[in-house]
Short mmCIF file of C-alpha atoms in Angstrom, two decimals:
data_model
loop_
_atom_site.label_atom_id
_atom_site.label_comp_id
_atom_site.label_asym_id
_atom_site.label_seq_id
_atom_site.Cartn_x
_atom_site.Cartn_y
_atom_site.Cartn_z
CA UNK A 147 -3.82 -53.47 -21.45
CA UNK A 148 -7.53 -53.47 -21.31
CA UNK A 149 -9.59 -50.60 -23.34
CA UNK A 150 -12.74 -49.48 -21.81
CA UNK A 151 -15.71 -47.64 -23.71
CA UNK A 152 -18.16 -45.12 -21.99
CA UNK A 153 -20.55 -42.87 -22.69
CA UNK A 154 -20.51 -38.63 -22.72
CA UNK A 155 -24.00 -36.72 -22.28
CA UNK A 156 -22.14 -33.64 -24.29
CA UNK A 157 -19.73 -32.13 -25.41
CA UNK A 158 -16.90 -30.51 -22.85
CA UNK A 159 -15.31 -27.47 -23.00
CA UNK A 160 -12.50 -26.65 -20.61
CA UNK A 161 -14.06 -23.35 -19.15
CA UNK A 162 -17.73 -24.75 -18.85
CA UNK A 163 -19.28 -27.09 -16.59
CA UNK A 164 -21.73 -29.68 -16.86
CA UNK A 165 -22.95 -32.83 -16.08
CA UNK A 166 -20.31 -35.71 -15.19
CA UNK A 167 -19.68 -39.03 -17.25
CA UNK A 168 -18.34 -42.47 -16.07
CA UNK A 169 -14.73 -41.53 -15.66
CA UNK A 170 -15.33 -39.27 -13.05
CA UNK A 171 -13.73 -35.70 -13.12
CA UNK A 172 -12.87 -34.13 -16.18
CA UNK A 173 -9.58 -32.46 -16.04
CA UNK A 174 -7.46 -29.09 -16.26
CA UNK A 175 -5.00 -27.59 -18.28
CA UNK A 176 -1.92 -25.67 -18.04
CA UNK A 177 -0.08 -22.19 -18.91
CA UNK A 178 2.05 -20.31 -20.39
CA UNK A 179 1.53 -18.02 -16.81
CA UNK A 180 3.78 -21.47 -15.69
CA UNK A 181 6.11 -21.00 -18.70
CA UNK A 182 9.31 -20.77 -16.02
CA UNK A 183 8.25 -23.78 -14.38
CA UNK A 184 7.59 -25.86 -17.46
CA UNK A 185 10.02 -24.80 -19.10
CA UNK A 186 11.57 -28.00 -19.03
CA UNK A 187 8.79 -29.58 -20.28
CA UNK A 188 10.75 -30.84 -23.62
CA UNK A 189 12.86 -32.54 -21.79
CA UNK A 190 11.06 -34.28 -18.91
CA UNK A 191 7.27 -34.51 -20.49
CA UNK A 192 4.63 -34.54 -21.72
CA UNK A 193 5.80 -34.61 -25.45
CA UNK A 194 5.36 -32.99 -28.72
CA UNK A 195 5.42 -35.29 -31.54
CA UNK A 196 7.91 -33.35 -33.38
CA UNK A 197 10.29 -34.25 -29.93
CA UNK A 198 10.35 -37.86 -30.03
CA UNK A 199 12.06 -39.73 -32.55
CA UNK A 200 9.51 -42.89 -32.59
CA UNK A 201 6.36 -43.37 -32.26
CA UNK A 202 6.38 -47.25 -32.29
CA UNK A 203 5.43 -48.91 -28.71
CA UNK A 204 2.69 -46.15 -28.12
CA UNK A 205 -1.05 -47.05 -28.07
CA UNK A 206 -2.33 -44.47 -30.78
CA UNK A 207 -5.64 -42.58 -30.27
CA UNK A 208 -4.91 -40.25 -32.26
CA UNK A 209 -4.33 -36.50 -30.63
CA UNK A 210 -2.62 -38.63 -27.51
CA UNK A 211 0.03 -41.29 -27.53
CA UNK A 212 0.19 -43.33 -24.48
CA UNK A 213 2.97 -45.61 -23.29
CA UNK A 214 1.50 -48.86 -21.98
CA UNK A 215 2.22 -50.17 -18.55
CA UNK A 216 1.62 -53.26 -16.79
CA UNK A 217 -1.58 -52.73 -14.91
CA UNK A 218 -3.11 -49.78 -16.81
CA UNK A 219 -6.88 -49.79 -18.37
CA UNK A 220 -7.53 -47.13 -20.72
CA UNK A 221 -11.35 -45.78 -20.53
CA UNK A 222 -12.37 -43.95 -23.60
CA UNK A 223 -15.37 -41.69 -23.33
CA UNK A 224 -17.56 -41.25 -25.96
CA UNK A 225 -20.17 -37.90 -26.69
CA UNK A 226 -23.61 -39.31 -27.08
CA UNK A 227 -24.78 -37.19 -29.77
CA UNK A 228 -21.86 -36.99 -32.06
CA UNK A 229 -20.41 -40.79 -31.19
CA UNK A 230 -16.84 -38.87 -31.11
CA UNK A 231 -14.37 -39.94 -28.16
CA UNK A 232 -13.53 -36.80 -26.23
CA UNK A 233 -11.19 -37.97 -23.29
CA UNK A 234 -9.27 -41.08 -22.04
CA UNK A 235 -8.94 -41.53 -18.48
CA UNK A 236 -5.96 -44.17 -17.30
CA UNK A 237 -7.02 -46.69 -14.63
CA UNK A 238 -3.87 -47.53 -12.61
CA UNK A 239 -3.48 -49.14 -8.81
CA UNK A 240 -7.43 -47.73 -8.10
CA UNK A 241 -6.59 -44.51 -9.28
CA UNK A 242 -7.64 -42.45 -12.30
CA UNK A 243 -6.28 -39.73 -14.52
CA UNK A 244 -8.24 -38.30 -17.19
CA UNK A 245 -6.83 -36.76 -20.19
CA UNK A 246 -8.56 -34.20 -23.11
CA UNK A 247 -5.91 -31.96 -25.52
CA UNK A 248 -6.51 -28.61 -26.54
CA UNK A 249 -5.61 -26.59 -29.20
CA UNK A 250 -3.88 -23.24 -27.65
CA UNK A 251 -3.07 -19.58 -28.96
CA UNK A 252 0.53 -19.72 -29.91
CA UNK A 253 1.81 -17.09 -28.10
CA UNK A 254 -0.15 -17.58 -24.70
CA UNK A 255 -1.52 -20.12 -22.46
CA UNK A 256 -4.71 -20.76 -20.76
CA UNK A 257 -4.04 -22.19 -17.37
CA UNK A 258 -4.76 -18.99 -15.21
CA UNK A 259 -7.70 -17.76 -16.66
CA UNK A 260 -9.05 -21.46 -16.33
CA UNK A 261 -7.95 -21.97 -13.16
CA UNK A 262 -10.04 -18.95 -11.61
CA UNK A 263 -13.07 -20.58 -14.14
CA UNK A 264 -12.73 -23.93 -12.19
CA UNK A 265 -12.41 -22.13 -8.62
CA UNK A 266 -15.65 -20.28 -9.71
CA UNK A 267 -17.51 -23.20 -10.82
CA UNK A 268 -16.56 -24.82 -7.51
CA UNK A 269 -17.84 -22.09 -5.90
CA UNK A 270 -20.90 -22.01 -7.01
CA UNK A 271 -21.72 -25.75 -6.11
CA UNK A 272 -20.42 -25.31 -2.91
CA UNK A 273 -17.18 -26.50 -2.94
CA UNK A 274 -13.98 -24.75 -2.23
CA UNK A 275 -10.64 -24.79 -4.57
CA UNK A 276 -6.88 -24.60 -3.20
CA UNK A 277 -4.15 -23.55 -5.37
CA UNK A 278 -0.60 -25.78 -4.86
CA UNK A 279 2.61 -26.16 -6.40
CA UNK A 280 3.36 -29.65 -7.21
CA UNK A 281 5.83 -30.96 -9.58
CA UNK A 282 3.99 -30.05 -12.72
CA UNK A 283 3.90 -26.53 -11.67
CA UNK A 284 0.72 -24.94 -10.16
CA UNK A 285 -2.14 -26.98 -9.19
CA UNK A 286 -5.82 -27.44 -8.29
CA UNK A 287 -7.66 -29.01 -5.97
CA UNK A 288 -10.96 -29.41 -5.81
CA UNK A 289 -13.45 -30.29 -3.13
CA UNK A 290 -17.15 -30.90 -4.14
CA UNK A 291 -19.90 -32.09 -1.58
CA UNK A 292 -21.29 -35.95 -2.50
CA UNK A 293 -23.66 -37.44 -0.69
CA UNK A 294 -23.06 -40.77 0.84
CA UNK A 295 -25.56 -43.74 0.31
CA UNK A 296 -26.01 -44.16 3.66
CA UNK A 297 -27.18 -39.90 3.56
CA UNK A 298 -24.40 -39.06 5.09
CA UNK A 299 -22.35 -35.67 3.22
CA UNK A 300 -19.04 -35.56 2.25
CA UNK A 301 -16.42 -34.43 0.15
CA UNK A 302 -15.05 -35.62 -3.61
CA UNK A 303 -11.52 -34.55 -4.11
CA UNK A 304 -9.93 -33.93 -7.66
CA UNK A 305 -6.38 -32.81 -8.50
CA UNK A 306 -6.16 -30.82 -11.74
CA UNK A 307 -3.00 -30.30 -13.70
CA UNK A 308 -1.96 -29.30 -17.03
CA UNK A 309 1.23 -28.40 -19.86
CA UNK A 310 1.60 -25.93 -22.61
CA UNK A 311 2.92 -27.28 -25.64
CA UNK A 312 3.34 -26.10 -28.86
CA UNK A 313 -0.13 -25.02 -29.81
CA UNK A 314 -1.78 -27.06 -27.36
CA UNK A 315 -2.35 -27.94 -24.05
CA UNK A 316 -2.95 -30.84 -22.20
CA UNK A 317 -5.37 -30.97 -19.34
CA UNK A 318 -5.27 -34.16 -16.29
CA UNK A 319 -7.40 -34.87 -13.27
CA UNK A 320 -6.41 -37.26 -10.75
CA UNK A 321 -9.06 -39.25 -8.94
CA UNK A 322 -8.96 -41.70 -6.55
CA UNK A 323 -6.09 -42.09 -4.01
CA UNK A 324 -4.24 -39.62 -6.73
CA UNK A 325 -5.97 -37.04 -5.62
CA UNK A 326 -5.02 -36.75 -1.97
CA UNK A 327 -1.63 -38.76 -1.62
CA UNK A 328 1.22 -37.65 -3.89
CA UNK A 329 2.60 -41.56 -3.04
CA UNK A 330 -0.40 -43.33 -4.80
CA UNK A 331 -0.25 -40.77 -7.65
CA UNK A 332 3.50 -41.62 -8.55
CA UNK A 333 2.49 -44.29 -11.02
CA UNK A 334 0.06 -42.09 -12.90
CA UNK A 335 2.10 -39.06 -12.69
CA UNK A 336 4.83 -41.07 -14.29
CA UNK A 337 2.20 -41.97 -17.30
CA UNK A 338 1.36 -39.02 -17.80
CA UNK A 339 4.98 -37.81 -18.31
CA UNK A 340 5.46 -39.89 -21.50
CA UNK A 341 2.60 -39.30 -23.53
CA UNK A 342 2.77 -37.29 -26.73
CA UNK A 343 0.42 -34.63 -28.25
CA UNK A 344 -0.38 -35.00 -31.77
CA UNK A 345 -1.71 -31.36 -32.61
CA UNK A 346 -1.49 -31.68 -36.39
CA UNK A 347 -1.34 -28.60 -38.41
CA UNK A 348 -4.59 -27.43 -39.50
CA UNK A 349 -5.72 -24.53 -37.96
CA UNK A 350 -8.24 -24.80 -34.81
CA UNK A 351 -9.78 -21.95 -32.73
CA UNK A 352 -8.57 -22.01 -28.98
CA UNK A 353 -9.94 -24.43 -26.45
CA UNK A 354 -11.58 -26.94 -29.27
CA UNK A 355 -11.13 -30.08 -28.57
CA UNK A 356 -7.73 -32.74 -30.19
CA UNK A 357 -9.51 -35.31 -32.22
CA UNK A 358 -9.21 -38.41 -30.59
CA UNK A 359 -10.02 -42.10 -31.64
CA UNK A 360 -10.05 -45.78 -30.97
CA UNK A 361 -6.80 -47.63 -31.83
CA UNK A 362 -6.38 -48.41 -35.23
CA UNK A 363 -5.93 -52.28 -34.19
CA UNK A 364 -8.34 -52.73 -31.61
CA UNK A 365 -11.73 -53.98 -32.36
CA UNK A 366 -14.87 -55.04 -30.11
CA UNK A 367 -15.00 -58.59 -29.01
CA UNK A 368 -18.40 -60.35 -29.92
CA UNK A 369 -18.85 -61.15 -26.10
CA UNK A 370 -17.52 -60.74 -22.88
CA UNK A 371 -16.86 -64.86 -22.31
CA UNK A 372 -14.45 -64.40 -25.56
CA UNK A 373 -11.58 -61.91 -24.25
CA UNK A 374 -12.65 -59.04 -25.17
CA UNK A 375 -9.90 -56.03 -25.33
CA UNK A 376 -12.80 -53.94 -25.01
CA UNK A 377 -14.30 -53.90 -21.74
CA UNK A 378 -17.51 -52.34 -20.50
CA UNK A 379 -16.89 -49.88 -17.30
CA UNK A 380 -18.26 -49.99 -14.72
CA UNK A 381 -19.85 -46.66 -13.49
CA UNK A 382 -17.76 -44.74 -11.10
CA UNK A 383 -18.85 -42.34 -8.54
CA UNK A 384 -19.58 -39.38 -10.42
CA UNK A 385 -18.77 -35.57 -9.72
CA UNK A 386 -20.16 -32.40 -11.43
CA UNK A 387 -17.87 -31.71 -14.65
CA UNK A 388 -15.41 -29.04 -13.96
CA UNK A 389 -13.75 -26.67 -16.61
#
């Protein structure tokens, strides 16, 4: 698995946008207002860590555990100012899914009030929002005009998703050939299913920000000619920063 390291101009919230960074599309969450649909979500993912009995064979970045695959490149985005890592977006078959965790009221979730936050936002640049049921439960997606290089106008798609867990939730956006065909997404959605949110138990006001970080075990090569399990990114085609 190959760890990439890019750079965040500030800080995200979920309900605010801003400018984009080299993963793409930052993500959405999900709801207690989907608590009958996901309420299955023990069973089938994403995790709690208090509902797995292991935690061996994950890559550990802290708030998130991800299962490795085959294939997958893990991007980690950094915030300039503070040098903290604030998402991790998985690279898989030329798509992308970007992660952030949440801490969440306990009794409540968020989704619906962000979802109508996104679909403004959207709005507002131009773009136009469609709300569909998918397998995680209600989803979002996203149409923003881009520019060609050639001049020419178009569209960049993102599919949002998100789970409530227990005092968090978890927020995805699927770019690339994820976005549009439910086929190429299969992979990713898969992925997504296993990780595990580590909430920890000091208190946090709603909507800040899981603390993630680089593996424990993984450290910068000296030079790209030597291996290096750090890998600079290229920059991706970039879309304005939604929720």
């Amino acid at each position: 698995m190959v760890f990439g390291r890019g750079k965040k101009a500030k800080q995200e919230q979920p309900t605010e946008p801003g400018e984009a960074t080299e993963a793409a599309i930052d993500a959405a969450a999900t709801p207690a207002g989907n608590a009958a649909k996901s309420s299955g979500r023990a069973a089938t993912g994403p995790f709690d860590v208090s509902e797995i009995d292991d935690q061996d064979g994950y890559v550990d970045l802290g708030a998130l555990l991800i299962a490795p695959r085959e294939g997958l490149q893990l991007r980690l985005e950094v915030e300039e100012a503070s040098q903290r890592v604030v998402a991790v977006t998985m690279d898989l078959e030329g798509s992308s899914l970007q992660l952030q965790a949440f801490a969440a009221p306990r009794s409540e979730g968020l989704w619906d009030e962000i979802r109508e936050q996104i679909g403004q936002s959207v709005g507002s640049q131009g773009g136009q929002v469609e709300e569909v049921e998918g397998s995680f439960g209600t989803e979002l997606v996203a149409k923003l005009p881009a520019g060609g290089g050639d001049g020419s106008q178009g569209y960049r798609v993102a599919r949002f998703i998100g789970i409530d867990g227990p005092r968090w939730f978890l927020r995805g956006v699927f770019g690339g050939e994820a976005a549009l065909d439910r086929d190429a997404a299969a992979g990713l959605e898969g992925l997504f299913r296993q990780i595990v949110v580590v909430r920890g138990e000091n208190p946090m006001p709603p909507r800040d920000l899981l603390q993630l970080r680089l593996p424990k075990d993984t450290t910068p090569a000296p030079s790209p000619q030597a291996a290096p399990e750090f890998e600079q990114p290229e920059r991706g085609p970039e879309i304005t920063q939604i929720g």
